[in-house]
PDB file of C-alpha atoms in Angstrom:
ATOM      1  CA  MET U   1       0.000   0.000   0.000  1.00 53.00           C
ATOM      2  CA  ARG U   2       1.451   3.368  -1.018  1.00 61.00           C
ATOM      3  CA  ARG U   3       1.934   6.223   1.427  1.00 59.00           C
ATOM      4  CA  GLY U   4      -0.890   8.269  -0.132  1.00 60.00           C
ATOM      5  CA  GLN U   5      -3.236   5.305   0.096  1.00 67.00           C
ATOM      6  CA  ARG U   6      -2.250   4.698   3.718  1.00 66.00           C
ATOM      7  CA  ALA U   7      -2.943   8.343   4.552  1.00 71.00           C
ATOM      8  CA  ARG U   8      -6.391   8.072   2.962  1.00 79.00           C
ATOM      9  CA  TRP U   9      -7.093   4.895   4.919  1.00 83.00           C
ATOM     10  CA  ILE U  10      -6.178   6.666   8.150  1.00 84.00           C
ATOM     11  CA  GLY U  11      -8.559   9.510   7.267  1.00 86.00           C
ATOM     12  CA  TRP U  12     -11.394   7.166   6.340  1.00 90.00           C
ATOM     13  CA  LEU U  13     -10.948   5.069   9.472  1.00 91.00           C
ATOM     14  CA  ALA U  14     -10.761   8.171  11.668  1.00 91.00           C
ATOM     15  CA  TRP U  15     -14.041   9.589  10.386  1.00 94.00           C
ATOM     16  CA  ALA U  16     -15.674   6.151  10.283  1.00 93.00           C
ATOM     17  CA  ASN U  17     -14.717   5.776  13.941  1.00 93.00           C
ATOM     18  CA  ALA U  18     -16.294   9.136  14.832  1.00 94.00           C
ATOM     19  CA  VAL U  19     -19.507   8.260  12.981  1.00 94.00           C
ATOM     20  CA  ALA U  20     -19.586   4.812  14.591  1.00 92.00           C
ATOM     21  CA  MET U  21     -19.257   6.311  18.070  1.00 92.00           C
ATOM     22  CA  GLY U  22     -22.163   8.642  17.332  1.00 93.00           C
ATOM     23  CA  LEU U  23     -24.292   5.733  16.113  1.00 92.00           C
ATOM     24  CA  VAL U  24     -23.476   3.760  19.263  1.00 90.00           C
ATOM     25  CA  LEU U  25     -24.755   6.666  21.343  1.00 90.00           C
ATOM     26  CA  LEU U  26     -27.990   6.907  19.353  1.00 91.00           C
ATOM     27  CA  LEU U  27     -28.523   3.144  19.565  1.00 89.00           C
ATOM     28  CA  GLY U  28     -28.074   3.386  23.317  1.00 87.00           C
ATOM     29  CA  THR U  29     -30.726   6.103  23.397  1.00 89.00           C
ATOM     30  CA  THR U  30     -33.002   3.850  21.341  1.00 90.00           C
ATOM     31  CA  VAL U  31     -32.477   1.045  23.865  1.00 86.00           C
ATOM     32  CA  THR U  32     -33.562   3.327  26.693  1.00 83.00           C
ATOM     33  CA  ALA U  33     -36.469   4.941  24.822  1.00 85.00           C
ATOM     34  CA  THR U  34     -37.933   1.587  23.748  1.00 86.00           C
ATOM     35  CA  GLY U  35     -37.373  -0.157  27.081  1.00 80.00           C
ATOM     36  CA  SER U  36     -35.087  -2.712  25.447  1.00 77.00           C
ATOM     37  CA  GLY U  37     -32.422  -2.688  28.140  1.00 71.00           C
ATOM     38  CA  PHE U  38     -33.234  -6.253  29.182  1.00 72.00           C
ATOM     39  CA  GLY U  39     -33.796  -7.486  25.634  1.00 76.00           C
ATOM     40  CA  CYS U  40     -30.851  -9.826  26.189  1.00 74.00           C
ATOM     41  CA  GLY U  41     -31.828 -10.684  29.730  1.00 71.00           C
ATOM     42  CA  GLU U  42     -29.235 -10.317  32.468  1.00 67.00           C
ATOM     43  CA  SER U  43     -26.341 -11.855  30.535  1.00 67.00           C
ATOM     44  CA  TRP U  44     -23.429  -9.899  29.057  1.00 70.00           C
ATOM     45  CA  PRO U  45     -21.738  -9.916  26.574  1.00 72.00           C
ATOM     46  CA  LEU U  46     -23.886 -12.840  25.382  1.00 72.00           C
ATOM     47  CA  CYS U  47     -27.614 -12.443  24.790  1.00 77.00           C
ATOM     48  CA  HIS U  48     -29.723 -14.747  26.969  1.00 70.00           C
ATOM     49  CA  GLY U  49     -26.576 -16.861  27.238  1.00 71.00           C
ATOM     50  CA  ARG U  50     -26.342 -17.250  23.449  1.00 75.00           C
ATOM     51  CA  LEU U  51     -24.196 -15.673  20.746  1.00 77.00           C
ATOM     52  CA  LEU U  52     -27.198 -14.573  18.663  1.00 76.00           C
ATOM     53  CA  PRO U  53     -30.219 -12.720  20.078  1.00 74.00           C
ATOM     54  CA  PRO U  54     -33.808 -13.972  20.111  1.00 74.00           C
ATOM     55  CA  LEU U  55     -35.971 -12.637  17.302  1.00 75.00           C
ATOM     56  CA  THR U  56     -37.797 -10.108  19.451  1.00 82.00           C
ATOM     57  CA  LEU U  57     -37.780  -6.350  18.917  1.00 83.00           C
ATOM     58  CA  GLU U  58     -36.181  -5.690  22.316  1.00 83.00           C
ATOM     59  CA  GLY U  59     -33.556  -8.379  21.779  1.00 82.00           C
ATOM     60  CA  VAL U  60     -32.594  -7.131  18.326  1.00 86.00           C
ATOM     61  CA  ILE U  61     -32.328  -3.502  19.512  1.00 87.00           C
ATOM     62  CA  GLU U  62     -30.180  -4.367  22.546  1.00 84.00           C
ATOM     63  CA  TYR U  63     -28.004  -6.748  20.548  1.00 82.00           C
ATOM     64  CA  SER U  64     -27.539  -4.146  17.784  1.00 87.00           C
ATOM     65  CA  HIS U  65     -26.259  -1.705  20.374  1.00 83.00           C
ATOM     66  CA  ARG U  66     -23.758  -4.214  21.706  1.00 84.00           C
ATOM     67  CA  LEU U  67     -22.662  -5.221  18.212  1.00 86.00           C
ATOM     68  CA  ALA U  68     -22.190  -1.579  17.175  1.00 88.00           C
ATOM     69  CA  THR U  69     -20.043  -0.994  20.273  1.00 86.00           C
ATOM     70  CA  LEU U  70     -17.883  -3.992  19.371  1.00 86.00           C
ATOM     71  CA  VAL U  71     -17.484  -2.903  15.740  1.00 89.00           C
ATOM     72  CA  SER U  72     -16.615   0.674  16.712  1.00 88.00           C
ATOM     73  CA  GLY U  73     -14.005  -0.677  19.144  1.00 87.00           C
ATOM     74  CA  LEU U  74     -12.431  -2.806  16.392  1.00 90.00           C
ATOM     75  CA  VAL U  75     -12.368   0.189  14.026  1.00 90.00           C
ATOM     76  CA  LEU U  76     -10.598   2.190  16.720  1.00 89.00           C
ATOM     77  CA  VAL U  77      -7.998  -0.548  17.262  1.00 89.00           C
ATOM     78  CA  ALA U  78      -7.336  -0.732  13.511  1.00 88.00           C
ATOM     79  CA  LEU U  79      -7.015   3.053  13.328  1.00 88.00           C
ATOM     80  CA  LEU U  80      -4.573   3.318  16.237  1.00 85.00           C
ATOM     81  CA  LEU U  81      -2.439   0.450  14.900  1.00 85.00           C
ATOM     82  CA  LEU U  82      -2.251   2.011  11.443  1.00 83.00           C
ATOM     83  CA  VAL U  83      -1.355   5.403  12.892  1.00 81.00           C
ATOM     84  CA  ALA U  84       1.304   3.835  15.138  1.00 78.00           C
ATOM     85  CA  LEU U  85       2.857   2.103  12.136  1.00 76.00           C
ATOM     86  CA  GLU U  86       2.601   4.853   9.556  1.00 69.00           C
ATOM     87  CA  ARG U  87       2.447   8.179  11.395  1.00 65.00           C
ATOM     88  CA  ARG U  88       4.206   7.514  14.654  1.00 65.00           C
ATOM     89  CA  GLN U  89       5.285  11.142  14.947  1.00 65.00           C
ATOM     90  CA  VAL U  90       1.642  12.166  15.467  1.00 66.00           C
ATOM     91  CA  PHE U  91       1.732  10.658  18.969  1.00 63.00           C
ATOM     92  CA  ALA U  92       4.746  12.803  19.858  1.00 64.00           C
ATOM     93  CA  ARG U  93       2.335  15.683  20.421  1.00 72.00           C
ATOM     94  CA  TRP U  94       0.759  15.956  23.848  1.00 76.00           C
ATOM     95  CA  GLU U  95      -2.737  16.800  22.610  1.00 78.00           C
ATOM     96  CA  THR U  96      -2.848  13.707  20.363  1.00 79.00           C
ATOM     97  CA  ARG U  97      -1.804  11.445  23.218  1.00 82.00           C
ATOM     98  CA  ILE U  98      -4.412  12.985  25.506  1.00 88.00           C
ATOM     99  CA  VAL U  99      -7.233  12.723  22.960  1.00 89.00           C
ATOM    100  CA  ALA U 100      -6.351   9.146  21.962  1.00 86.00           C
ATOM    101  CA  GLY U 101      -5.955   8.096  25.603  1.00 89.00           C
ATOM    102  CA  LEU U 102      -9.246   9.762  26.529  1.00 90.00           C
ATOM    103  CA  LEU U 103     -11.001   7.990  23.671  1.00 90.00           C
ATOM    104  CA  VAL U 104      -9.695   4.545  24.625  1.00 89.00           C
ATOM    105  CA  GLY U 105     -10.273   5.087  28.341  1.00 90.00           C
ATOM    106  CA  THR U 106     -13.811   6.403  28.036  1.00 89.00           C
ATOM    107  CA  LEU U 107     -14.739   3.666  25.558  1.00 87.00           C
ATOM    108  CA  LEU U 108     -13.668   1.066  28.108  1.00 88.00           C
ATOM    109  CA  ILE U 109     -15.593   2.879  30.855  1.00 89.00           C
ATOM    110  CA  GLN U 110     -18.642   3.088  28.582  1.00 84.00           C
ATOM    111  CA  SER U 111     -18.533  -0.672  27.972  1.00 81.00           C
ATOM    112  CA  ALA U 112     -18.135  -1.362  31.691  1.00 83.00           C
ATOM    113  CA  LEU U 113     -21.086   0.886  32.553  1.00 81.00           C
ATOM    114  CA  GLY U 114     -23.145  -0.832  29.868  1.00 73.00           C
ATOM    115  CA  ALA U 115     -22.371  -4.213  31.415  1.00 73.00           C
ATOM    116  CA  LEU U 116     -23.178  -2.839  34.875  1.00 74.00           C
ATOM    117  CA  ALA U 117     -26.544  -1.602  33.598  1.00 67.00           C
ATOM    118  CA  VAL U 118     -27.407  -5.170  32.596  1.00 66.00           C
ATOM    119  CA  LEU U 119     -25.905  -7.097  35.491  1.00 60.00           C
ATOM    120  CA  ALA U 120     -26.999  -4.747  38.307  1.00 58.00           C
ATOM    121  CA  PRO U 121     -30.120  -2.733  39.126  1.00 58.00           C
ATOM    122  CA  ARG U 122     -30.513   0.361  36.950  1.00 66.00           C
ATOM    123  CA  TYR U 123     -29.765   3.388  39.068  1.00 75.00           C
ATOM    124  CA  PRO U 124     -30.571   6.695  37.315  1.00 78.00           C
ATOM    125  CA  PRO U 125     -27.255   8.330  38.391  1.00 81.00           C
ATOM    126  CA  VAL U 126     -25.249   5.470  36.858  1.00 79.00           C
ATOM    127  CA  MET U 127     -27.273   5.495  33.645  1.00 80.00           C
ATOM    128  CA  ALA U 128     -26.871   9.279  33.392  1.00 84.00           C
ATOM    129  CA  VAL U 129     -23.093   8.920  33.742  1.00 87.00           C
ATOM    130  CA  HIS U 130     -23.224   6.242  31.024  1.00 84.00           C
ATOM    131  CA  PHE U 131     -24.756   8.763  28.605  1.00 87.00           C
ATOM    132  CA  GLY U 132     -22.258  11.452  29.613  1.00 88.00           C
ATOM    133  CA  VAL U 133     -19.330   9.099  29.028  1.00 91.00           C
ATOM    134  CA  SER U 134     -20.787   8.244  25.618  1.00 91.00           C
ATOM    135  CA  LEU U 135     -20.704  11.949  24.730  1.00 93.00           C
ATOM    136  CA  THR U 136     -17.056  12.122  25.756  1.00 94.00           C
ATOM    137  CA  VAL U 137     -16.302   9.084  23.581  1.00 93.00           C
ATOM    138  CA  PHE U 138     -17.877  10.771  20.555  1.00 95.00           C
ATOM    139  CA  ALA U 139     -16.175  14.125  21.179  1.00 95.00           C
ATOM    140  CA  SER U 140     -12.791  12.408  21.563  1.00 94.00           C
ATOM    141  CA  ALA U 141     -13.323  10.452  18.334  1.00 94.00           C
ATOM    142  CA  LEU U 142     -14.290  13.663  16.519  1.00 95.00           C
ATOM    143  CA  LEU U 143     -11.196  15.500  17.790  1.00 94.00           C
ATOM    144  CA  LEU U 144      -8.949  12.581  16.869  1.00 92.00           C
ATOM    145  CA  ALA U 145     -10.375  12.548  13.339  1.00 93.00           C
ATOM    146  CA  LEU U 146      -9.716  16.280  12.994  1.00 93.00           C
ATOM    147  CA  ILE U 147      -6.174  15.941  14.341  1.00 89.00           C
ATOM    148  CA  LEU U 148      -5.364  13.053  11.996  1.00 88.00           C
ATOM    149  CA  THR U 149      -6.821  14.677   8.882  1.00 88.00           C
ATOM    150  CA  ARG U 150      -6.350  18.415   9.492  1.00 88.00           C
ATOM    151  CA  GLY U 151      -3.832  18.478  12.301  1.00 80.00           C
ATOM    152  CA  GLU U 152      -1.234  20.740  10.686  1.00 83.00           C
ATOM    153  CA  SER U 153      -3.726  23.398   9.636  1.00 87.00           C
ATOM    154  CA  LEU U 154      -5.292  23.333  13.115  1.00 87.00           C
ATOM    155  CA  ARG U 155      -1.889  23.814  14.741  1.00 86.00           C
ATOM    156  CA  GLU U 156      -1.023  26.679  12.411  1.00 88.00           C
ATOM    157  CA  ARG U 157      -4.210  28.492  13.394  1.00 90.00           C
ATOM    158  CA  ARG U 158      -3.641  27.820  17.084  1.00 89.00           C
ATOM    159  CA  ARG U 159      -0.259  29.577  16.901  1.00 89.00           C
ATOM    160  CA  VAL U 160      -2.373  32.737  16.979  1.00 90.00           C
ATOM    161  CA  ALA U 161      -3.688  32.454  20.524  1.00 90.00           C
ATOM    162  CA  PRO U 162      -7.144  33.856  21.347  1.00 92.00           C
ATOM    163  CA  PRO U 163      -7.634  36.050  24.427  1.00 92.00           C
ATOM    164  CA  GLY U 164      -7.501  34.158  27.696  1.00 91.00           C
ATOM    165  CA  SER U 165     -11.129  35.009  28.408  1.00 92.00           C
ATOM    166  CA  VAL U 166     -12.190  33.188  25.229  1.00 94.00           C
ATOM    167  CA  SER U 167     -10.196  30.083  26.164  1.00 94.00           C
ATOM    168  CA  TRP U 168     -11.589  29.978  29.700  1.00 95.00           C
ATOM    169  CA  ALA U 169     -15.136  30.590  28.472  1.00 96.00           C
ATOM    170  CA  SER U 170     -14.857  27.824  25.857  1.00 96.00           C
ATOM    171  CA  TRP U 171     -13.709  25.248  28.394  1.00 96.00           C
ATOM    172  CA  GLY U 172     -16.212  26.443  30.974  1.00 96.00           C
ATOM    173  CA  LEU U 173     -19.042  26.035  28.469  1.00 96.00           C
ATOM    174  CA  LEU U 174     -17.863  22.509  27.637  1.00 96.00           C
ATOM    175  CA  VAL U 175     -17.895  21.509  31.313  1.00 95.00           C
ATOM    176  CA  GLY U 176     -21.207  23.310  31.885  1.00 95.00           C
ATOM    177  CA  THR U 177     -22.786  21.500  28.946  1.00 95.00           C
ATOM    178  CA  TYR U 178     -21.690  18.174  30.401  1.00 93.00           C
ATOM    179  CA  ALA U 179     -23.428  19.075  33.665  1.00 93.00           C
ATOM    180  CA  VAL U 180     -26.622  20.099  31.862  1.00 94.00           C
ATOM    181  CA  VAL U 181     -26.561  16.902  29.808  1.00 92.00           C
ATOM    182  CA  TYR U 182     -26.081  14.841  32.963  1.00 92.00           C
ATOM    183  CA  LEU U 183     -29.159  16.455  34.489  1.00 92.00           C
ATOM    184  CA  GLY U 184     -31.149  15.781  31.321  1.00 91.00           C
ATOM    185  CA  ALA U 185     -30.048  12.142  31.247  1.00 89.00           C
ATOM    186  CA  TYR U 186     -30.937  11.791  34.913  1.00 90.00           C
ATOM    187  CA  VAL U 187     -34.386  13.229  34.206  1.00 90.00           C
ATOM    188  CA  ARG U 188     -34.926  10.692  31.440  1.00 87.00           C
ATOM    189  CA  HIS U 189     -33.673   7.657  33.372  1.00 82.00           C
ATOM    190  CA  ALA U 190     -35.642   8.680  36.466  1.00 85.00           C
ATOM    191  CA  ASN U 191     -38.801   8.757  34.291  1.00 85.00           C
ATOM    192  CA  ALA U 192     -39.329  12.422  35.174  1.00 88.00           C
ATOM    193  CA  SER U 193     -39.397  13.848  31.628  1.00 87.00           C
ATOM    194  CA  LEU U 194     -43.114  14.678  31.837  1.00 89.00           C
ATOM    195  CA  ALA U 195     -43.033  16.143  35.327  1.00 90.00           C
ATOM    196  CA  CYS U 196     -43.654  19.414  33.470  1.00 90.00           C
ATOM    197  CA  LEU U 197     -46.315  18.915  30.815  1.00 89.00           C
ATOM    198  CA  ASP U 198     -45.770  22.307  29.190  1.00 91.00           C
ATOM    199  CA  TRP U 199     -42.803  24.307  27.879  1.00 91.00           C
ATOM    200  CA  PRO U 200     -41.098  26.727  28.548  1.00 89.00           C
ATOM    201  CA  LEU U 201     -43.292  27.125  31.647  1.00 89.00           C
ATOM    202  CA  CYS U 202     -43.690  24.262  34.092  1.00 89.00           C
ATOM    203  CA  GLN U 203     -47.198  23.436  35.259  1.00 84.00           C
ATOM    204  CA  GLY U 204     -48.201  26.829  33.876  1.00 86.00           C
ATOM    205  CA  LYS U 205     -45.833  28.637  36.247  1.00 88.00           C
ATOM    206  CA  LEU U 206     -42.516  30.387  35.826  1.00 89.00           C
ATOM    207  CA  VAL U 207     -41.302  28.815  39.080  1.00 89.00           C
ATOM    208  CA  PRO U 208     -43.309  25.671  39.960  1.00 88.00           C
ATOM    209  CA  ASP U 209     -43.401  23.659  43.146  1.00 86.00           C
ATOM    210  CA  LEU U 210     -39.832  22.330  43.354  1.00 86.00           C
ATOM    211  CA  ALA U 211     -40.615  19.133  45.216  1.00 84.00           C
ATOM    212  CA  GLY U 212     -39.820  15.751  43.662  1.00 85.00           C
ATOM    213  CA  PRO U 213     -39.383  15.193  39.914  1.00 90.00           C
ATOM    214  CA  THR U 214     -40.689  18.685  39.075  1.00 92.00           C
ATOM    215  CA  GLY U 215     -37.727  20.228  40.866  1.00 91.00           C
ATOM    216  CA  ILE U 216     -35.263  18.090  38.894  1.00 91.00           C
ATOM    217  CA  VAL U 217     -36.847  19.065  35.574  1.00 93.00           C
ATOM    218  CA  PHE U 218     -36.895  22.745  36.587  1.00 93.00           C
ATOM    219  CA  LEU U 219     -33.207  22.568  37.553  1.00 93.00           C
ATOM    220  CA  HIS U 220     -32.392  21.044  34.156  1.00 94.00           C
ATOM    221  CA  ARG U 221     -34.314  23.733  32.294  1.00 94.00           C
ATOM    222  CA  SER U 222     -32.829  26.554  34.392  1.00 94.00           C
ATOM    223  CA  SER U 223     -29.277  25.320  33.851  1.00 95.00           C
ATOM    224  CA  ALA U 224     -29.957  25.000  30.104  1.00 95.00           C
ATOM    225  CA  LEU U 225     -31.161  28.618  30.062  1.00 95.00           C
ATOM    226  CA  LEU U 226     -28.020  29.801  31.862  1.00 96.00           C
ATOM    227  CA  LEU U 227     -25.900  27.834  29.403  1.00 96.00           C
ATOM    228  CA  THR U 228     -27.714  29.477  26.472  1.00 96.00           C
ATOM    229  CA  LEU U 229     -27.151  32.958  27.895  1.00 97.00           C
ATOM    230  CA  ALA U 230     -23.459  32.231  28.522  1.00 97.00           C
ATOM    231  CA  LEU U 231     -22.865  30.849  25.030  1.00 97.00           C
ATOM    232  CA  THR U 232     -24.763  33.765  23.486  1.00 97.00           C
ATOM    233  CA  GLY U 233     -22.525  36.162  25.412  1.00 97.00           C
ATOM    234  CA  LEU U 234     -19.398  34.407  24.114  1.00 97.00           C
ATOM    235  CA  VAL U 235     -20.598  34.455  20.508  1.00 97.00           C
ATOM    236  CA  VAL U 236     -21.467  38.161  20.726  1.00 97.00           C
ATOM    237  CA  ARG U 237     -18.005  38.826  22.146  1.00 95.00           C
ATOM    238  CA  LEU U 238     -16.395  36.859  19.279  1.00 95.00           C
ATOM    239  CA  TRP U 239     -18.313  38.725  16.573  1.00 96.00           C
ATOM    240  CA  ARG U 240     -17.589  42.125  18.119  1.00 95.00           C
ATOM    241  CA  ASP U 241     -13.821  41.528  18.161  1.00 93.00           C
ATOM    242  CA  GLY U 242     -12.770  42.441  14.625  1.00 92.00           C
ATOM    243  CA  ALA U 243      -9.136  41.432  15.146  1.00 92.00           C
ATOM    244  CA  LEU U 244     -10.151  38.006  16.424  1.00 92.00           C
ATOM    245  CA  ARG U 245     -12.609  37.496  13.566  1.00 93.00           C
ATOM    246  CA  ARG U 246      -9.865  38.155  11.037  1.00 93.00           C
ATOM    247  CA  ALA U 247      -7.150  36.140  12.781  1.00 93.00           C
ATOM    248  CA  ARG U 248      -9.242  33.195  14.062  1.00 94.00           C
ATOM    249  CA  PRO U 249     -12.412  32.806  11.971  1.00 94.00           C
ATOM    250  CA  ASP U 250     -12.419  29.104  12.927  1.00 94.00           C
ATOM    251  CA  ILE U 251     -13.219  29.982  16.546  1.00 96.00           C
ATOM    252  CA  VAL U 252     -16.007  32.333  15.501  1.00 96.00           C
ATOM    253  CA  ARG U 253     -17.532  29.680  13.235  1.00 96.00           C
ATOM    254  CA  SER U 254     -17.367  26.976  15.904  1.00 96.00           C
ATOM    255  CA  GLY U 255     -18.924  29.242  18.535  1.00 96.00           C
ATOM    256  CA  THR U 256     -21.726  30.255  16.199  1.00 97.00           C
ATOM    257  CA  LEU U 257     -22.404  26.644  15.198  1.00 97.00           C
ATOM    258  CA  ALA U 258     -22.522  25.621  18.860  1.00 97.00           C
ATOM    259  CA  LEU U 259     -25.062  28.363  19.620  1.00 97.00           C
ATOM    260  CA  LEU U 260     -27.290  27.276  16.721  1.00 97.00           C
ATOM    261  CA  LEU U 261     -27.112  23.676  17.912  1.00 97.00           C
ATOM    262  CA  LEU U 262     -27.955  24.742  21.466  1.00 96.00           C
ATOM    263  CA  LEU U 263     -31.055  26.566  20.209  1.00 96.00           C
ATOM    264  CA  ALA U 264     -31.987  23.466  18.194  1.00 96.00           C
ATOM    265  CA  GLN U 265     -31.476  21.402  21.349  1.00 94.00           C
ATOM    266  CA  SER U 266     -33.990  23.575  23.188  1.00 94.00           C
ATOM    267  CA  ALA U 267     -36.456  23.125  20.331  1.00 96.00           C
ATOM    268  CA  THR U 268     -36.109  19.340  20.394  1.00 96.00           C
ATOM    269  CA  GLY U 269     -36.539  19.436  24.180  1.00 93.00           C
ATOM    270  CA  ALA U 270     -39.864  21.191  23.675  1.00 94.00           C
ATOM    271  CA  TRP U 271     -40.743  18.561  21.042  1.00 95.00           C
ATOM    272  CA  VAL U 272     -40.081  15.795  23.593  1.00 93.00           C
ATOM    273  CA  VAL U 273     -42.581  17.393  25.975  1.00 93.00           C
ATOM    274  CA  PHE U 274     -45.309  18.215  23.452  1.00 94.00           C
ATOM    275  CA  SER U 275     -45.057  14.824  21.712  1.00 94.00           C
ATOM    276  CA  ARG U 276     -45.231  13.071  25.079  1.00 92.00           C
ATOM    277  CA  LEU U 277     -41.911  11.260  24.617  1.00 91.00           C
ATOM    278  CA  SER U 278     -42.225  10.144  21.006  1.00 93.00           C
ATOM    279  CA  LEU U 279     -39.261   8.082  19.806  1.00 92.00           C
ATOM    280  CA  ASP U 280     -38.479  10.550  17.000  1.00 94.00           C
ATOM    281  CA  SER U 281     -38.272  13.474  19.419  1.00 94.00           C
ATOM    282  CA  ILE U 282     -36.058  11.566  21.880  1.00 93.00           C
ATOM    283  CA  LEU U 283     -33.641  10.505  19.143  1.00 93.00           C
ATOM    284  CA  ALA U 284     -33.552  14.033  17.707  1.00 95.00           C
ATOM    285  CA  HIS U 285     -32.851  15.433  21.172  1.00 94.00           C
ATOM    286  CA  ALA U 286     -29.971  12.983  21.670  1.00 93.00           C
ATOM    287  CA  ALA U 287     -28.552  13.551  18.170  1.00 94.00           C
ATOM    288  CA  VAL U 288     -28.495  17.335  18.526  1.00 96.00           C
ATOM    289  CA  VAL U 289     -26.871  17.262  21.976  1.00 95.00           C
ATOM    290  CA  THR U 290     -24.233  14.893  20.596  1.00 95.00           C
ATOM    291  CA  LEU U 291     -23.382  17.341  17.816  1.00 96.00           C
ATOM    292  CA  LEU U 292     -23.500  20.235  20.297  1.00 96.00           C
ATOM    293  CA  PHE U 293     -21.024  18.597  22.651  1.00 96.00           C
ATOM    294  CA  GLY U 294     -18.774  17.753  19.703  1.00 96.00           C
ATOM    295  CA  ALA U 295     -18.868  21.358  18.456  1.00 97.00           C
ATOM    296  CA  LEU U 296     -18.009  22.688  21.920  1.00 97.00           C
ATOM    297  CA  ALA U 297     -15.148  20.189  22.236  1.00 96.00           C
ATOM    298  CA  VAL U 298     -13.756  21.408  18.908  1.00 96.00           C
ATOM    299  CA  LEU U 299     -14.161  25.029  20.062  1.00 96.00           C
ATOM    300  CA  ALA U 300     -12.302  24.294  23.309  1.00 95.00           C
ATOM    301  CA  TYR U 301      -9.502  22.588  21.365  1.00 94.00           C
ATOM    302  CA  GLN U 302      -9.248  25.493  18.929  1.00 94.00           C
ATOM    303  CA  ALA U 303      -8.979  27.915  21.852  1.00 93.00           C
ATOM    304  CA  LEU U 304      -5.901  26.113  23.192  1.00 88.00           C
ATOM    305  CA  PRO U 305      -2.645  27.846  22.235  1.00 82.00           C
ATOM    306  CA  VAL U 306       0.204  25.735  20.882  1.00 78.00           C
ATOM    307  CA  ARG U 307       2.633  24.940  23.673  1.00 65.00           C
ATOM    308  CA  VAL U 308       5.909  26.678  22.899  1.00 51.00           C
ATOM    309  CA  GLY U 309       7.915  23.761  24.270  1.00 48.00           C
ATOM    310  CA  THR U 310       6.446  21.417  21.646  1.00 45.00           C
ATOM    311  CA  VAL U 311       7.289  23.662  18.701  1.00 42.00           C
ATOM    312  CA  ARG U 312      10.645  23.196  17.020  1.00 42.00           C
ATOM    313  CA  ARG U 313      12.523  26.424  16.662  1.00 36.00           C
ATOM    314  CA  SER U 314      13.016  27.304  13.007  1.00 33.00           C
ATOM    315  CA  ALA U 315      12.704  30.271  10.755  1.00 33.00           C
ATOM    316  CA  ALA U 316       9.489  28.834   9.375  1.00 37.00           C
ATOM    317  CA  VAL U 317       7.796  28.475  12.766  1.00 37.00           C
ATOM    318  CA  ALA U 318       6.372  31.482  14.552  1.00 38.00           C
ATOM    319  CA  GLU U 319       5.799  31.842  18.274  1.00 42.00           C
ATOM    320  CA  PRO U 320       2.203  31.870  19.571  1.00 45.00           C
ATOM    321  CA  VAL U 321       0.798  35.388  19.246  1.00 48.00           C
ATOM    322  CA  GLN U 322      -1.952  37.005  21.319  1.00 54.00           C
ATOM    323  CA  VAL U 323      -4.516  38.602  19.016  1.00 59.00           C
ATOM    324  CA  SER U 324      -6.629  40.810  21.201  1.00 50.00           C
ATOM    325  CA  ARG U 325      -6.395  43.593  23.659  1.00 46.00           C
TER     326      ARG U 325
END
């Protein structure tokens, strides 16, 4: 296989891995939404103690999720082996090692949590963490694909460092989104999604009775509103900084895309309520939040300056430059 062909294979495998991780997440959401979690009984990794599942809807859905997880894991192994053989220098960079390690580690944790969900009672906090880890798996796979296919151009842009406030805000929004997603997953797994039967109000009130499931749903909605206001503030700040727009249009684009996805996430959340938990609305809600978390992870990565110690001194390499006042 020629070098150009090997490079294309690495690119294809990297993006196939990212897509596969996203599909695994959506299949997991389908398992939860259809009540198929015990479609394979209480055995894992087998299905009712057998290699193939029974021909029931729940069994096929649960088995498909497990099979997709296995296939995505094999794609990842093939990708990492090919990169190690052909582009070993990629792993000399600290961000690549962190992203690849995070992807492998969270994939293993995701599989362990999936097994725990089958072999032990289903506690909403554990199931919510399972969904959050799945988001981290997808975001890591997306970042790895970008690094492997567009790594040099990304590093060149990151040599022009954004203001520190933009970097801190980007990472804060990523962490805040994880917290909001955890609350949303907890709401779903605690069967509290319809504790508020209207939207954006709850029980016809701006501030409802906060006891029980209603309080959890209200906390989720309130935190989502705060997240929307914070991201809107960041995007406004990015667009108002002319120097930053010219020097780092990639950051402005990522921030704007994340805001649009967050607004779409709110719309799908309303759809979940008004459709009374239709499967289409639940899958749309999960798909949009997956893309949102991926966009915010890319934004946070773009906001990281290149570490001077990792850059070889040469006439062709410039030092990181601050672009704003």
